[in-house]
CSV table of C-alpha atoms and ligand atoms in Angstrom, one decimal:
chain,number,residue,atom,x,y,z
A,237,MET,CA,15.3,-27.7,17.4
A,238,ALA,CA,18.3,-25.6,16.4
A,239,THR,CA,21.7,-26.9,17.4
A,240,ALA,CA,23.9,-24.9,19.8
A,241,GLN,CA,26.2,-24.1,16.9
A,242,GLN,CA,23.3,-22.7,14.9
A,243,LEU,CA,22.1,-20.6,17.8
A,244,LEU,CA,25.6,-19.3,18.4
A,245,GLY,CA,26.0,-18.3,14.8
A,246,LEU,CA,22.6,-16.5,14.8
A,247,ILE,CA,23.4,-14.5,17.9
A,248,ARG,CA,26.9,-13.7,16.7
A,249,SER,CA,25.7,-12.3,13.4
A,250,HIS,CA,23.0,-10.3,15.1
A,251,ALA,CA,25.5,-8.9,17.6
A,252,ARG,CA,27.8,-7.8,14.8
A,253,GLY,CA,25.0,-6.3,12.8
A,254,ASP,CA,25.8,-8.7,9.9
A,255,GLU,CA,22.3,-8.9,8.4
A,256,GLU,CA,23.3,-10.9,5.4
A,257,ARG,CA,24.9,-13.6,7.5
A,258,PHE,CA,21.9,-13.6,9.9
A,259,HIS,CA,19.6,-14.0,6.8
A,260,ALA,CA,21.7,-16.9,5.5
A,261,LEU,CA,21.8,-18.7,8.8
A,262,THR,CA,18.0,-18.3,9.3
A,263,LEU,CA,17.5,-19.9,5.9
A,264,GLN,CA,19.8,-22.7,6.8
A,265,LEU,CA,17.9,-23.3,10.0
A,266,ALA,CA,14.6,-23.3,8.0
A,267,ALA,CA,16.1,-25.9,5.6
A,268,SER,CA,17.1,-28.2,8.4
A,269,GLU,CA,13.7,-27.9,10.1
A,270,ASP,CA,12.1,-28.6,6.7
A,271,ARG,CA,14.1,-31.8,6.4
A,272,LYS,CA,12.9,-32.9,9.9
A,273,GLY,CA,9.4,-32.4,8.6
A,274,HIS,CA,8.7,-29.3,10.6
A,275,LYS,CA,7.1,-27.5,7.6
A,276,LYS,CA,5.2,-24.8,9.6
A,277,LEU,CA,8.3,-23.8,11.6
A,278,ALA,CA,10.4,-23.8,8.4
A,279,GLY,CA,7.9,-21.5,6.7
A,280,GLU,CA,7.8,-19.1,9.6
A,281,LEU,CA,11.6,-19.0,9.7
A,282,ARG,CA,11.7,-18.2,6.0
A,283,ASN,CA,9.2,-15.4,6.4
A,284,LEU,CA,11.4,-13.9,9.2
A,285,ALA,CA,14.5,-14.3,7.1
A,286,GLU,CA,12.7,-12.3,4.3
A,287,GLU,CA,11.7,-9.6,6.7
A,288,THR,CA,15.3,-9.1,7.9
A,289,LEU,CA,16.6,-9.1,4.4
A,290,ALA,CA,14.0,-6.5,3.3
A,291,LYS,CA,15.1,-4.3,6.1
A,292,SER,CA,18.8,-4.7,5.4
A,293,GLN,CA,18.6,-3.6,1.8
A,294,ALA,CA,19.6,-0.1,2.4
A,295,THR,CA,19.6,1.3,-1.1
A,296,ILE,CA,17.7,0.6,-4.2
A,297,GLY,CA,19.8,-0.8,-7.0
A,298,LEU,CA,22.7,-1.1,-4.6
A,299,ARG,CA,23.0,-3.7,-1.9
A,300,THR,CA,25.0,-2.0,0.7
A,301,PRO,CA,27.4,-3.8,3.1
A,302,PRO,CA,26.0,-4.9,6.4
A,303,THR,CA,24.8,-2.0,8.4
A,304,LYS,CA,24.7,-1.5,12.1
A,305,ARG,CA,21.8,1.0,12.0
A,306,PRO,CA,18.7,-0.5,13.6
A,307,THR,CA,16.3,0.7,10.8
A,308,PRO,CA,18.1,1.2,7.6
A,309,ILE,CA,16.3,3.5,5.3
A,310,VAL,CA,15.7,2.5,1.7
A,311,ALA,CA,16.1,5.6,-0.4
A,312,PRO,CA,16.0,5.8,-4.2
A,313,ARG,CA,19.3,7.1,-5.5
A,314,GLY,CA,20.4,8.7,-8.7
A,315,GLU,CA,17.9,8.9,-11.5
A,316,LEU,CA,15.4,6.9,-9.4
A,317,ALA,CA,15.2,9.7,-6.9
A,318,GLY,CA,13.1,11.8,-9.3
A,319,LEU,CA,10.9,8.8,-10.1
A,320,MET,CA,9.8,7.6,-6.8
A,321,SER,CA,9.7,8.4,-3.1
A,322,ALA,CA,10.2,6.0,-0.2
A,323,ALA,CA,8.5,5.7,3.2
A,324,TYR,CA,8.1,3.2,6.0
A,325,PRO,CA,4.5,3.6,6.9
A,326,LYS,CA,3.2,2.4,10.3
A,327,THR,CA,-0.4,2.4,9.0
A,328,ARG,CA,-2.4,-0.8,9.6
A,329,LEU,CA,-5.5,-2.2,8.0
A,330,SER,CA,-7.2,-1.9,11.4
A,331,HIS,CA,-6.8,1.9,11.1
A,332,MET,CA,-9.0,1.8,8.1
A,333,ILE,CA,-12.8,2.0,7.9
A,334,LEU,CA,-13.9,-0.2,5.1
A,335,ASP,CA,-16.9,-2.4,4.2
A,336,ALA,CA,-16.5,-6.0,5.4
A,337,GLY,CA,-15.9,-7.3,1.8
A,338,THR,CA,-13.0,-5.0,1.0
A,339,ALA,CA,-11.5,-5.4,4.4
A,340,GLY,CA,-11.7,-9.2,4.1
A,341,GLN,CA,-10.0,-9.1,0.7
A,342,LEU,CA,-7.1,-7.0,1.9
A,343,LYS,CA,-6.6,-9.2,4.9
A,344,ARG,CA,-6.5,-12.2,2.6
A,345,VAL,CA,-3.8,-10.6,0.4
A,346,VAL,CA,-1.7,-9.8,3.5
A,347,GLU,CA,-2.0,-13.4,4.6
A,348,GLU,CA,-1.0,-14.7,1.2
A,349,HIS,CA,2.2,-12.6,1.4
A,350,ARG,CA,3.0,-13.5,5.0
A,351,ARG,CA,2.6,-17.2,4.2
A,352,ARG,CA,3.8,-17.2,0.7
A,353,TRP,CA,6.3,-20.1,1.3
A,354,GLN,CA,3.3,-22.3,2.1
A,355,LEU,CA,1.7,-21.3,-1.2
A,356,GLN,CA,5.0,-21.8,-3.1
A,357,GLU,CA,5.3,-25.4,-1.8
A,358,HIS,CA,2.2,-26.0,-3.9
A,359,GLY,CA,3.4,-24.0,-6.9
A,360,LEU,CA,1.2,-21.1,-6.0
A,361,HIS,CA,2.0,-17.4,-5.6
A,362,PRO,CA,0.4,-14.6,-3.7
A,363,ARG,CA,-1.6,-12.1,-5.7
A,364,HIS,CA,0.6,-9.1,-6.0
A,365,ARG,CA,-0.9,-6.7,-8.5
A,366,LEU,CA,-3.9,-4.8,-7.1
A,367,LEU,CA,-6.0,-2.1,-8.8
A,368,LEU,CA,-8.1,0.1,-6.5
A,369,ILE,CA,-10.9,1.9,-8.1
A,370,GLY,CA,-13.2,4.5,-6.5
A,371,PRO,CA,-14.0,8.2,-5.6
A,372,PRO,CA,-11.4,10.5,-4.0
A,373,GLY,CA,-11.1,10.3,-0.2
A,374,SER,CA,-12.1,6.7,0.1
A,375,GLY,CA,-8.8,5.4,1.3
A,376,LYS,CA,-7.1,4.0,-1.9
A,377,THR,CA,-3.8,5.7,-1.2
A,378,MET,CA,-4.0,4.8,2.5
A,379,THR,CA,-4.5,1.2,1.6
A,380,ALA,CA,-1.1,1.1,-0.1
A,381,SER,CA,0.4,2.4,3.2
A,382,ALA,CA,-1.5,-0.1,5.2
A,383,LEU,CA,-0.3,-3.0,3.1
A,384,ALA,CA,3.3,-1.8,3.5
A,385,GLY,CA,2.7,-1.4,7.2
A,386,GLU,CA,1.2,-4.8,7.6
A,387,LEU,CA,4.0,-6.5,5.7
A,388,GLY,CA,6.8,-4.4,7.2
A,389,LEU,CA,7.8,-3.4,3.6
A,390,PRO,CA,8.9,0.0,2.3
A,391,LEU,CA,6.3,1.9,0.3
A,392,PHE,CA,7.6,3.3,-2.9
A,393,THR,CA,5.3,5.9,-4.5
A,394,VAL,CA,6.0,6.2,-8.2
A,395,LEU,CA,6.0,9.9,-9.2
A,396,LEU,CA,4.1,9.6,-12.4
A,397,HIS,CA,4.8,13.3,-13.3
A,398,GLY,CA,8.5,12.4,-13.1
A,399,VAL,CA,8.1,9.5,-15.4
A,400,ILE,CA,6.0,11.2,-18.0
A,401,THR,CA,8.1,13.5,-20.2
A,402,ARG,CA,7.5,15.1,-23.5
A,403,PHE,CA,10.4,13.4,-25.1
A,404,MET,CA,9.9,10.5,-27.4
A,405,GLY,CA,10.8,7.2,-25.8
A,406,GLU,CA,12.3,8.8,-22.7
A,407,SER,CA,9.2,8.0,-20.5
A,408,ALA,CA,9.4,4.3,-21.3
A,409,ALA,CA,13.0,4.3,-20.4
A,410,LYS,CA,12.2,5.9,-17.0
A,411,LEU,CA,9.4,3.4,-16.5
A,412,ARG,CA,11.9,0.6,-17.2
A,413,LEU,CA,14.0,1.9,-14.3
A,414,VAL,CA,11.0,1.8,-12.0
A,415,PHE,CA,10.2,-1.8,-13.0
A,416,ASP,CA,13.9,-2.8,-12.5
A,417,ALA,CA,13.6,-1.5,-8.9
A,418,ILE,CA,10.3,-3.5,-8.5
A,419,ALA,CA,12.2,-6.6,-9.4
A,420,ASP,CA,15.3,-5.8,-7.3
A,421,THR,CA,13.9,-4.5,-4.1
A,422,ARG,CA,10.9,-6.1,-2.4
A,423,GLY,CA,8.4,-3.5,-1.5
A,424,VAL,CA,4.9,-2.0,-2.1
A,425,TYR,CA,5.0,0.1,-5.3
A,426,LEU,CA,2.2,2.6,-5.6
A,427,PHE,CA,1.2,3.9,-9.0
A,428,ASP,CA,-1.2,6.5,-7.6
A,429,GLU,CA,-3.8,8.0,-9.9
A,430,LEU,CA,-2.7,5.9,-12.8
A,431,ASP,CA,-5.0,7.8,-15.2
A,432,ALA,CA,-2.1,10.2,-15.7
A,433,LEU,CA,-0.5,7.4,-17.7
A,434,ALA,CA,-3.4,6.8,-19.9
A,435,ALA,CA,-4.6,10.4,-20.2
A,436,GLN,CA,-5.1,11.3,-23.8
A,437,ARG,CA,-4.6,15.0,-23.9
A,438,GLY,CA,-2.6,17.4,-26.0
A,439,ASN,CA,-1.6,17.2,-29.6
A,440,GLU,CA,-1.1,14.3,-31.9
A,441,ASN,CA,2.4,13.6,-30.8
A,442,ASP,CA,1.4,13.6,-27.1
A,443,VAL,CA,-1.3,11.0,-27.9
A,444,GLY,CA,1.3,8.9,-29.7
A,445,GLU,CA,3.7,9.1,-26.8
A,446,ALA,CA,0.9,8.4,-24.2
A,447,ARG,CA,0.0,5.2,-26.2
A,448,ARG,CA,3.6,4.1,-26.4
A,449,LEU,CA,4.0,4.6,-22.6
A,450,LEU,CA,0.9,2.6,-22.0
A,451,ASN,CA,2.1,-0.2,-24.1
A,452,SER,CA,5.4,-0.2,-22.2
A,453,PHE,CA,3.5,-0.3,-19.0
A,454,LEU,CA,1.5,-3.3,-20.1
A,455,GLN,CA,4.6,-5.1,-21.3
A,456,PHE,CA,6.5,-4.4,-18.0
A,457,LEU,CA,3.5,-5.7,-16.0
A,458,ASP,CA,3.6,-8.9,-18.1
A,459,GLU,CA,7.2,-9.3,-17.3
A,460,ASP,CA,6.8,-8.8,-13.6
A,461,HIS,CA,7.1,-12.0,-11.6
A,462,GLY,CA,8.8,-10.6,-8.6
A,463,GLU,CA,8.0,-10.6,-4.9
A,464,SER,CA,6.9,-6.9,-4.8
A,465,LEU,CA,3.4,-5.7,-4.6
A,466,ILE,CA,2.2,-3.3,-7.3
A,467,VAL,CA,-0.8,-1.2,-6.2
A,468,ALA,CA,-2.4,1.1,-8.7
A,469,THR,CA,-5.3,3.5,-8.0
A,470,THR,CA,-7.7,5.4,-10.1
A,471,ASN,CA,-10.7,7.7,-9.6
A,472,HIS,CA,-12.0,7.2,-13.1
A,473,GLN,CA,-12.6,3.6,-14.1
A,474,GLY,CA,-13.7,4.8,-17.5
A,475,LEU,CA,-10.4,6.3,-18.4
A,476,LEU,CA,-8.4,3.1,-18.0
A,477,ASP,CA,-7.7,0.8,-20.8
A,478,LYS,CA,-9.4,-2.6,-20.4
A,479,ALA,CA,-6.0,-4.1,-21.2
A,480,ILE,CA,-4.7,-2.7,-17.9
A,481,PHE,CA,-7.5,-4.3,-15.9
A,482,ARG,CA,-6.7,-7.7,-17.2
A,483,ARG,CA,-3.1,-7.5,-15.9
A,484,PHE,CA,-4.1,-7.1,-12.2
A,485,HIS,CA,-4.8,-10.0,-9.9
A,486,LEU,CA,-7.4,-8.2,-7.8
A,487,LEU,CA,-9.7,-5.3,-8.6
A,488,LEU,CA,-11.1,-3.6,-5.5
A,489,GLU,CA,-13.9,-1.1,-5.7
A,490,TYR,CA,-14.0,1.6,-3.1
A,491,ARG,CA,-17.4,3.3,-2.5
A,492,LEU,CA,-18.7,6.2,-0.5
A,493,PRO,CA,-19.5,5.0,3.0
A,494,ASP,CA,-23.1,3.9,3.8
A,495,ARG,CA,-24.9,5.0,6.9
A,496,ALA,CA,-23.3,2.4,9.2
A,497,LEU,CA,-19.8,3.3,7.9
A,498,ILE,CA,-20.5,7.0,8.3
A,499,ALA,CA,-21.3,6.5,11.9
A,500,ASP,CA,-18.1,4.3,12.3
A,501,THR,CA,-16.0,7.1,10.7
A,502,VAL,CA,-17.4,9.8,13.0
A,503,ARG,CA,-16.9,7.5,16.0
A,504,ALA,CA,-13.3,6.7,15.0
A,505,ARG,CA,-12.4,10.3,14.5
A,506,LEU,CA,-14.0,11.4,17.8
A,507,ALA,CA,-12.8,8.4,19.8
A,508,ASN,CA,-11.5,10.8,22.5
A,509,PHE,CA,-14.9,12.3,23.1
A,510,ASP,CA,-18.0,11.0,24.9
A,511,LEU,CA,-20.5,10.5,22.1
A,512,LYS,CA,-23.4,8.8,24.0
A,513,GLY,CA,-25.6,11.8,23.4
A,514,LEU,CA,-25.3,11.8,19.6
A,515,ASP,CA,-28.3,11.0,17.5
A,516,TRP,CA,-26.6,8.5,15.1
A,517,THR,CA,-29.6,8.3,12.7
A,518,VAL,CA,-29.5,12.1,12.1
A,519,VAL,CA,-25.7,12.2,11.9
A,520,SER,CA,-25.3,9.3,9.5
A,521,GLU,CA,-28.1,10.7,7.3
A,522,ALA,CA,-26.3,14.1,7.2
A,523,GLY,CA,-23.1,12.4,6.1
A,524,GLU,CA,-24.5,10.6,3.1
A,525,GLY,CA,-22.7,11.4,-0.2
A,526,LEU,CA,-19.5,12.4,1.5
A,527,SER,CA,-16.3,10.5,1.3
A,528,THR,CA,-14.6,8.9,4.4
A,529,ALA,CA,-11.9,11.6,4.2
A,530,GLU,CA,-14.6,14.4,4.2
A,531,ILE,CA,-16.5,12.9,7.1
A,532,MET,CA,-13.3,12.7,9.1
A,533,ARG,CA,-12.6,16.4,8.4
A,534,ALA,CA,-16.2,17.3,9.4
A,535,ALA,CA,-15.9,15.4,12.6
A,536,GLU,CA,-12.7,17.4,13.4
A,537,ASP,CA,-14.5,20.6,12.5
A,538,ALA,CA,-17.3,19.8,15.0
A,539,ALA,CA,-14.8,18.8,17.7
A,540,ARG,CA,-12.8,22.0,17.2
A,541,GLU,CA,-15.9,24.1,17.5
A,542,ALA,CA,-17.1,22.2,20.6
A,543,VAL,CA,-13.8,22.6,22.4
A,544,LEU,CA,-13.5,26.4,21.6
A,545,ASP,CA,-17.1,26.8,22.8
A,546,GLY,CA,-16.2,25.3,26.1
A,547,HIS,CA,-18.1,22.1,25.6
A,548,THR,CA,-16.7,18.7,26.6
A,549,THR,CA,-18.0,17.0,23.5
A,550,PRO,CA,-19.6,18.0,20.1
A,551,ASP,CA,-23.4,17.6,20.0
A,552,THR,CA,-25.6,16.3,17.2
A,553,GLN,CA,-26.2,19.8,15.7
A,554,GLN,CA,-22.5,20.6,15.6
A,555,VAL,CA,-21.7,17.4,13.8
A,556,VAL,CA,-24.6,17.8,11.3
A,557,THR,CA,-23.7,21.4,10.6
A,558,ALA,CA,-20.1,20.4,10.0
A,559,LEU,CA,-21.2,17.7,7.6
A,560,HIS,CA,-23.5,20.0,5.7
A,561,ASN,CA,-20.7,22.7,5.4
A,562,ARG,CA,-18.4,20.1,4.0
A,563,LYS,CA,-21.0,19.1,1.5
A,564,SER,CA,-21.5,22.7,0.4
A,565,ALA,CA,-17.7,23.2,0.1
A,566,LEU,CA,-17.6,20.2,-2.3
A,567,ARG,CA,-19.6,22.2,-4.9
A,568,PHE,CA,-16.5,24.2,-5.6
A,569,LEU,CA,-14.4,21.2,-6.5
B,1278,ADP,N1,-11.4,4.1,4.3
B,1278,ADP,C1,-10.8,5.0,5.1
B,1278,ADP,N2,-10.5,4.6,6.4
B,1278,ADP,C2,-9.8,5.5,7.2
B,1278,ADP,N3,-9.4,6.7,6.8
B,1278,ADP,C3,-9.6,7.1,5.6
B,1278,ADP,C4,-10.3,6.2,4.7
B,1278,ADP,N4,-10.5,6.9,3.5
B,1278,ADP,C5,-9.9,8.1,3.7
B,1278,ADP,N5,-9.4,8.2,4.9
B,1278,ADP,C6,-8.7,9.4,5.5
B,1278,ADP,O1,-8.6,10.4,4.4
B,1278,ADP,C7,-7.2,10.5,4.0
B,1278,ADP,C8,-7.2,10.6,2.5
B,1278,ADP,O2,-7.6,9.4,1.9
B,1278,ADP,P1,-6.8,8.7,0.7
B,1278,ADP,O3,-6.3,7.4,1.0
B,1278,ADP,O4,-5.8,9.7,0.2
B,1278,ADP,O5,-8.0,8.6,-0.3
B,1278,ADP,P2,-8.0,8.3,-1.9
B,1278,ADP,O6,-6.6,7.8,-2.3
B,1278,ADP,O7,-9.0,7.2,-2.1
B,1278,ADP,O8,-8.3,9.6,-2.6
B,1278,ADP,C9,-6.5,9.4,4.6
B,1278,ADP,O9,-5.1,9.7,4.8
B,1278,ADP,C10,-7.2,9.1,5.8
B,1278,ADP,O10,-6.9,10.0,6.9
B,1279,MG,MG1,-5.3,8.9,-3.5
């Protein structure tokens, strides 16, 4: 148990909004519990200390003095502002509709990060570089939000179009800034649609520059030993260099939902409606070939129509028609 002095110190630092002191005292408490052999309690205290610290780092690249604001916002400043955007997502994995395998893998990764002290006691580290591969609208970008939401970390989305410039060597320098931030500020860093980095378009010079940038990216990935998570996504597995694949700890493949997941998606989107009358066999068959995002939109279409027609709930025909309409619209993409 904590001594009265320790408790007093914790409460005092909290009351004064002194997050750094609070963090230091929590770590001290963890160490003393550790010495008493209370390993589990010590690990939990260290995790809590980490959480408070992550929240108190108000600015990337600049540790600000203790702040009294309840939820300090981490905002990229200076040159970084054009290279990434920050958010604190509230998304959870439970908001996602995923096959059991993928859901299980993601839960495991979250667990590894939540209990990383336990791993570190055995010289192990949580997997922190994830590559998500799959068709558009399958929840890859959403997964990065959910990981940040689960771990209470900021989500930094790297703006690849901001990183990639036409000027020789400049892109690599910008990417360096991003990786410095990854090492400095714990968070989930999303490289969305990474193909942009590996795209081999344009004239000879562009190709040379793209290759150089790719090489820098690989080198920075090799140097990354931080506590941040790096999540990269791609729609086109074929476009990515095999050398990239090898540098990720976990490759997750996202697929179009099968019939059971199609029904789950419609059910989730229409949770406020009474769906007892729906013919799920017909509905799920009509949704085949659509992405989770498209099925959600179709379910919304059907609900809108039902409401404006004065019905209390969409019927099978409305849902099926909405799904078919979505499918025809896809031909234009
Ligand atoms: N697996 C999923 N579970 C829940 N919602 C999803 C899923 N996939 C897509 N969505 C919905 O569609 C939107 C777009 O999905 P997104 O994550 O951008 O797909 P991707 O990055 O794979 O193209 C999400 O914000 C969410 O509303
Ligand atoms: Mg996406």
